[in-house]
Amino acid sequence: GKLVRVLNSQLQALADLEVGYCQGMAFLAGVLLMYLPEEAAFRAMGALLADAVGPDGAQQAAGAAGDDDDARPPPLRPGWAPGAGLRSLYLPGLEGLKATLRQYEWLLARVAPAAAARLEELGVPPALYAAQWVLTAFACPFPAPFAARVLDALLTERRAAPLIRVALAVAAECEPDLAAARDFESAVAVLKVQPLSWPPARARAVLDRGLGGRLVPAAALAAAEAACSGEGEGGAPAFEGSLARRPSGLAEAAAARAAAATRRGEVDAA
């Protein structure tokens, strides 16, 4: 169907053998196809994944133009526009996803400290709930209109920051219910189940708060990026968060569980 054609064409256009197809991409393409014709959805998908997009729809990913040892976004060519660069989320090892979750966790302690403290107390790391949000741009498990608003922001800003800002807005909205959560399971349900019952007006308010820039100003995003990418002892990032505190292999397992939940959502949607 259209979904398969858009995904196959996208992977061929990006020629990104390092990423290939990953869980979560189908949700992005699916939401785009709900609002756009097939060719427009293909171009929008390219703008989401690639680091740079040409006027004819050509795409370029970091390190995909012959610079095997350089993973930085390529310099923009004349007439080219930046892409959102979401491909980094799907790279082997999930390093892009882990970096995004570290920034989210660093900001959560400042934006919603009570929620951060309660989740820490109950042992609920961001990898268990926010990874699915990020990998699917909130298309799983949130309603399509919610995800469409996030995709619109990603296409407008051409960077991944809206994912972090909306995730923080959702967690901040859940803060009172998290304070009342009795255990691990109830806390996860607050974050992954309760938002699905929000009336449209409340969901729009959460999106307005996250995307408006007041909850997480640009300076805060820059500070989070600096805190999480700075070099600490032994070459480790200055802030590693719960991913580093979990025993070896469990961080990857948590991310894998999130990917498995995403995959189940794809099967259900089919």
CSV table of C-alpha atoms in Angstrom, one decimal:
chain,number,residue,atom,x,y,z
A,1,GLY,CA,0.0,0.0,0.0
A,2,LYS,CA,0.9,3.7,0.2
A,3,LEU,CA,2.7,3.2,3.6
A,4,VAL,CA,5.1,0.5,2.2
A,5,ARG,CA,5.8,2.6,-1.0
A,6,VAL,CA,6.6,5.7,1.0
A,7,LEU,CA,8.9,3.8,3.3
A,8,ASN,CA,10.7,1.9,0.5
A,9,SER,CA,11.1,5.1,-1.6
A,10,GLN,CA,12.4,7.0,1.4
A,11,LEU,CA,15.0,4.4,2.2
A,12,GLN,CA,16.2,4.3,-1.4
A,13,ALA,CA,16.3,8.2,-1.7
A,14,LEU,CA,18.3,8.5,1.5
A,15,ALA,CA,20.5,5.6,0.5
A,16,ASP,CA,21.2,5.2,4.2
A,17,LEU,CA,22.3,1.6,4.7
A,18,GLU,CA,23.5,2.3,8.2
A,19,VAL,CA,19.9,2.9,9.4
A,20,GLY,CA,17.7,1.0,7.0
A,21,TYR,CA,14.2,0.5,8.2
A,22,CYS,CA,13.6,0.8,12.0
A,23,GLN,CA,10.6,0.5,14.3
A,24,GLY,CA,8.9,3.8,14.6
A,25,MET,CA,9.3,5.0,11.0
A,26,ALA,CA,6.0,3.5,10.0
A,27,PHE,CA,4.2,5.6,12.5
A,28,LEU,CA,5.7,8.8,11.1
A,29,ALA,CA,4.8,7.8,7.5
A,30,GLY,CA,1.4,6.7,8.6
A,31,VAL,CA,0.5,10.0,10.2
A,32,LEU,CA,1.8,11.9,7.2
A,33,LEU,CA,-0.3,9.8,4.8
A,34,MET,CA,-3.4,10.7,6.8
A,35,TYR,CA,-3.0,14.3,6.0
A,36,LEU,CA,-0.9,14.5,2.7
A,37,PRO,CA,-0.9,12.8,-0.7
A,38,GLU,CA,1.7,10.2,-1.3
A,39,GLU,CA,4.4,12.3,-3.0
A,40,ALA,CA,4.0,15.1,-0.4
A,41,ALA,CA,4.2,12.5,2.4
A,42,PHE,CA,7.4,11.1,0.8
A,43,ARG,CA,9.0,14.6,0.7
A,44,ALA,CA,7.9,15.4,4.3
A,45,MET,CA,9.4,12.0,5.5
A,46,GLY,CA,12.7,13.0,3.8
A,47,ALA,CA,12.7,16.3,5.6
A,48,LEU,CA,12.1,14.6,8.9
A,49,LEU,CA,14.9,11.9,8.5
A,50,ALA,CA,17.6,13.6,6.5
A,51,ASP,CA,20.1,16.2,7.7
A,52,ALA,CA,19.7,18.2,4.5
A,53,VAL,CA,17.2,18.3,1.7
A,54,GLY,CA,17.7,19.6,-1.8
A,55,PRO,CA,15.2,21.6,-3.9
A,56,ASP,CA,14.5,18.5,-6.0
A,57,GLY,CA,13.8,16.4,-2.9
A,58,ALA,CA,17.3,14.9,-2.8
A,59,GLN,CA,18.4,14.0,0.7
A,60,GLN,CA,21.7,13.8,2.5
A,61,ALA,CA,22.5,12.3,5.8
A,62,ALA,CA,25.5,13.0,8.0
A,63,GLY,CA,28.4,10.9,6.8
A,64,ALA,CA,26.5,9.7,3.8
A,65,ALA,CA,28.4,11.6,1.2
A,66,GLY,CA,31.6,9.8,1.4
A,67,ASP,CA,32.9,11.0,4.7
A,68,ASP,CA,32.8,7.7,6.5
A,69,ASP,CA,34.6,9.0,9.6
A,70,ASP,CA,32.6,12.3,9.9
A,71,ALA,CA,29.1,12.0,11.5
A,72,ARG,CA,28.5,15.7,11.6
A,73,PRO,CA,25.7,17.2,9.5
A,74,PRO,CA,27.1,18.1,6.0
A,75,PRO,CA,27.5,21.8,5.1
A,76,LEU,CA,24.4,23.1,3.3
A,77,ARG,CA,24.7,23.3,-0.4
A,78,PRO,CA,23.3,26.3,-2.3
A,79,GLY,CA,19.5,25.9,-2.5
A,80,TRP,CA,19.4,23.1,0.1
A,81,ALA,CA,17.5,23.3,3.4
A,82,PRO,CA,18.2,21.7,6.7
A,83,GLY,CA,16.3,18.5,7.7
A,84,ALA,CA,15.2,17.6,11.1
A,85,GLY,CA,17.8,14.8,11.3
A,86,LEU,CA,15.7,12.2,13.0
A,87,ARG,CA,17.7,9.5,11.4
A,88,SER,CA,20.1,9.8,14.3
A,89,LEU,CA,17.4,8.3,16.6
A,90,TYR,CA,17.4,5.1,14.6
A,91,LEU,CA,21.1,4.4,14.2
A,92,PRO,CA,22.6,1.1,15.5
A,93,GLY,CA,23.3,1.3,19.2
A,94,LEU,CA,20.5,3.9,19.7
A,95,GLU,CA,23.1,6.5,20.5
A,96,GLY,CA,20.9,9.3,19.1
A,97,LEU,CA,17.9,8.1,21.2
A,98,LYS,CA,20.0,7.8,24.3
A,99,ALA,CA,21.3,11.4,23.8
A,100,THR,CA,17.8,12.7,23.5
A,101,LEU,CA,16.6,10.8,26.6
A,102,ARG,CA,19.6,12.2,28.6
A,103,GLN,CA,18.6,15.7,27.6
A,104,TYR,CA,15.0,15.1,28.5
A,105,GLU,CA,15.9,13.6,31.9
A,106,TRP,CA,18.3,16.6,32.6
A,107,LEU,CA,15.5,19.0,31.8
A,108,LEU,CA,12.8,17.1,33.6
A,109,ALA,CA,14.6,17.6,36.9
A,110,ARG,CA,14.3,21.4,36.3
A,111,VAL,CA,10.9,21.7,34.6
A,112,ALA,CA,9.0,19.2,36.8
A,113,PRO,CA,11.2,18.4,39.7
A,114,ALA,CA,8.4,16.6,41.7
A,115,ALA,CA,7.7,14.3,38.8
A,116,ALA,CA,11.4,13.6,38.3
A,117,ALA,CA,11.9,12.8,42.0
A,118,ARG,CA,8.9,10.5,42.1
A,119,LEU,CA,9.9,8.6,38.9
A,120,GLU,CA,13.4,8.2,40.4
A,121,GLU,CA,12.0,6.9,43.6
A,122,LEU,CA,9.8,4.3,41.9
A,123,GLY,CA,12.6,3.3,39.5
A,124,VAL,CA,10.9,4.5,36.2
A,125,PRO,CA,13.6,5.6,33.8
A,126,PRO,CA,12.7,7.6,30.6
A,127,ALA,CA,13.7,4.7,28.4
A,128,LEU,CA,10.6,2.8,29.6
A,129,TYR,CA,8.1,5.5,28.5
A,130,ALA,CA,9.7,8.4,26.6
A,131,ALA,CA,11.6,6.2,24.2
A,132,GLN,CA,8.4,5.2,22.5
A,133,TRP,CA,7.2,8.9,22.3
A,134,VAL,CA,10.4,10.0,20.7
A,135,LEU,CA,10.8,7.1,18.2
A,136,THR,CA,7.3,7.5,16.9
A,137,ALA,CA,7.0,11.3,17.3
A,138,PHE,CA,4.1,10.6,19.7
A,139,ALA,CA,2.2,8.7,17.0
A,140,CYS,CA,2.2,5.8,19.4
A,141,PRO,CA,0.3,5.7,21.6
A,142,PHE,CA,-1.1,9.3,21.2
A,143,PRO,CA,-4.0,10.1,18.8
A,144,ALA,CA,-3.0,11.1,15.2
A,145,PRO,CA,-4.0,14.8,15.6
A,146,PHE,CA,-1.6,15.0,18.6
A,147,ALA,CA,1.3,13.5,16.6
A,148,ALA,CA,0.4,15.6,13.5
A,149,ARG,CA,1.0,18.7,15.5
A,150,VAL,CA,4.4,17.4,16.7
A,151,LEU,CA,5.4,16.5,13.1
A,152,ASP,CA,4.3,20.0,12.0
A,153,ALA,CA,6.7,21.5,14.6
A,154,LEU,CA,9.5,19.2,13.5
A,155,LEU,CA,9.1,20.2,9.9
A,156,THR,CA,8.9,23.9,10.8
A,157,GLU,CA,11.9,23.9,13.1
A,158,ARG,CA,13.9,21.3,11.2
A,159,ARG,CA,15.4,19.9,14.4
A,160,ALA,CA,14.5,17.3,17.1
A,161,ALA,CA,13.9,19.8,19.9
A,162,PRO,CA,10.1,19.6,19.7
A,163,LEU,CA,10.2,16.0,20.7
A,164,ILE,CA,11.9,16.9,24.0
A,165,ARG,CA,9.7,19.9,24.6
A,166,VAL,CA,6.5,18.0,24.1
A,167,ALA,CA,7.7,15.0,26.2
A,168,LEU,CA,8.4,17.5,29.1
A,169,ALA,CA,5.0,19.1,28.7
A,170,VAL,CA,3.3,15.7,28.9
A,171,ALA,CA,5.3,14.7,32.0
A,172,ALA,CA,4.7,18.1,33.7
A,173,GLU,CA,0.9,17.7,33.0
A,174,CYS,CA,1.1,14.3,34.7
A,175,GLU,CA,3.0,15.5,37.7
A,176,PRO,CA,0.0,15.6,40.2
A,177,ASP,CA,-1.0,12.1,39.3
A,178,LEU,CA,2.6,10.9,39.5
A,179,ALA,CA,2.7,12.2,43.1
A,180,ALA,CA,-0.2,9.9,43.9
A,181,ALA,CA,1.2,6.9,42.1
A,182,ARG,CA,1.7,4.0,44.5
A,183,ASP,CA,4.2,1.9,42.6
A,184,PHE,CA,6.1,1.3,39.4
A,185,GLU,CA,3.2,0.0,37.4
A,186,SER,CA,0.8,2.8,38.4
A,187,ALA,CA,3.5,5.4,37.5
A,188,VAL,CA,4.0,3.9,34.1
A,189,ALA,CA,0.2,3.9,33.6
A,190,VAL,CA,0.0,7.6,34.5
A,191,LEU,CA,2.5,8.4,31.7
A,192,LYS,CA,1.4,5.9,29.0
A,193,VAL,CA,-2.3,5.4,29.5
A,194,GLN,CA,-3.9,8.4,31.2
A,195,PRO,CA,-2.9,10.9,28.5
A,196,LEU,CA,-4.9,8.9,26.0
A,197,SER,CA,-8.1,9.9,27.8
A,198,TRP,CA,-7.4,13.6,27.8
A,199,PRO,CA,-10.1,15.6,26.1
A,200,PRO,CA,-9.0,17.4,23.0
A,201,ALA,CA,-8.9,20.8,24.7
A,202,ARG,CA,-6.5,19.5,27.4
A,203,ALA,CA,-4.3,17.8,24.8
A,204,ARG,CA,-4.1,21.0,22.8
A,205,ALA,CA,-3.2,22.9,26.0
A,206,VAL,CA,-0.3,20.5,26.6
A,207,LEU,CA,0.9,20.9,23.1
A,208,ASP,CA,0.7,24.7,23.3
A,209,ARG,CA,2.7,24.6,26.5
A,210,GLY,CA,5.4,22.3,25.1
A,211,LEU,CA,5.7,23.9,21.7
A,212,GLY,CA,5.2,27.5,22.8
A,213,GLY,CA,8.7,27.9,24.2
A,214,ARG,CA,7.7,29.1,27.6
A,215,LEU,CA,8.1,25.8,29.4
A,216,VAL,CA,11.5,25.0,27.9
A,217,PRO,CA,13.2,28.2,26.5
A,218,ALA,CA,15.9,27.9,23.9
A,219,ALA,CA,18.5,28.7,26.5
A,220,ALA,CA,17.4,25.7,28.6
A,221,LEU,CA,17.6,23.4,25.6
A,222,ALA,CA,21.1,24.6,24.9
A,223,ALA,CA,22.1,24.1,28.5
A,224,ALA,CA,20.8,20.5,28.4
A,225,GLU,CA,22.7,19.8,25.2
A,226,ALA,CA,25.9,21.2,26.7
A,227,ALA,CA,25.4,19.3,30.0
A,228,CYS,CA,24.8,16.0,28.2
A,229,SER,CA,27.5,16.3,25.5
A,230,GLY,CA,30.3,17.7,27.7
A,231,GLU,CA,33.2,15.4,28.4
A,232,GLY,CA,33.4,14.1,31.9
A,233,GLU,CA,35.9,11.6,33.5
A,234,GLY,CA,37.0,8.9,31.2
A,235,GLY,CA,35.5,10.6,28.2
A,236,ALA,CA,31.9,10.0,29.4
A,237,PRO,CA,29.2,12.7,28.9
A,238,ALA,CA,29.0,15.0,31.9
A,239,PHE,CA,25.4,14.0,32.6
A,240,GLU,CA,24.5,10.4,31.8
A,241,GLY,CA,21.3,10.0,33.8
A,242,SER,CA,19.5,6.8,34.5
A,243,LEU,CA,20.9,5.1,31.4
A,244,ALA,CA,24.3,5.1,33.1
A,245,ARG,CA,23.1,4.1,36.5
A,246,ARG,CA,21.3,1.0,35.3
A,247,PRO,CA,23.3,-2.2,35.3
A,248,SER,CA,25.1,-3.1,32.0
A,249,GLY,CA,22.7,-4.1,29.3
A,250,LEU,CA,19.5,-3.1,31.0
A,251,ALA,CA,19.4,0.4,29.4
A,252,GLU,CA,19.5,-1.3,26.0
A,253,ALA,CA,16.9,-3.8,27.2
A,254,ALA,CA,14.6,-1.0,28.3
A,255,ALA,CA,14.9,0.7,24.9
A,256,ALA,CA,14.3,-2.7,23.2
A,257,ARG,CA,11.1,-3.1,25.3
A,258,ALA,CA,9.9,0.3,24.1
A,259,ALA,CA,10.7,-0.7,20.5
A,260,ALA,CA,8.8,-4.0,21.0
A,261,ALA,CA,5.8,-2.0,22.2
A,262,THR,CA,6.0,0.2,19.2
A,263,ARG,CA,6.2,-2.9,17.0
A,264,ARG,CA,3.0,-4.3,18.6
A,265,GLY,CA,1.3,-1.0,17.8
A,266,GLU,CA,2.3,-1.3,14.2
A,267,VAL,CA,0.7,-4.8,14.1
A,268,ASP,CA,-2.4,-3.5,15.8
A,269,ALA,CA,-2.6,-0.6,13.3
A,270,ALA,CA,-2.3,-3.0,10.4
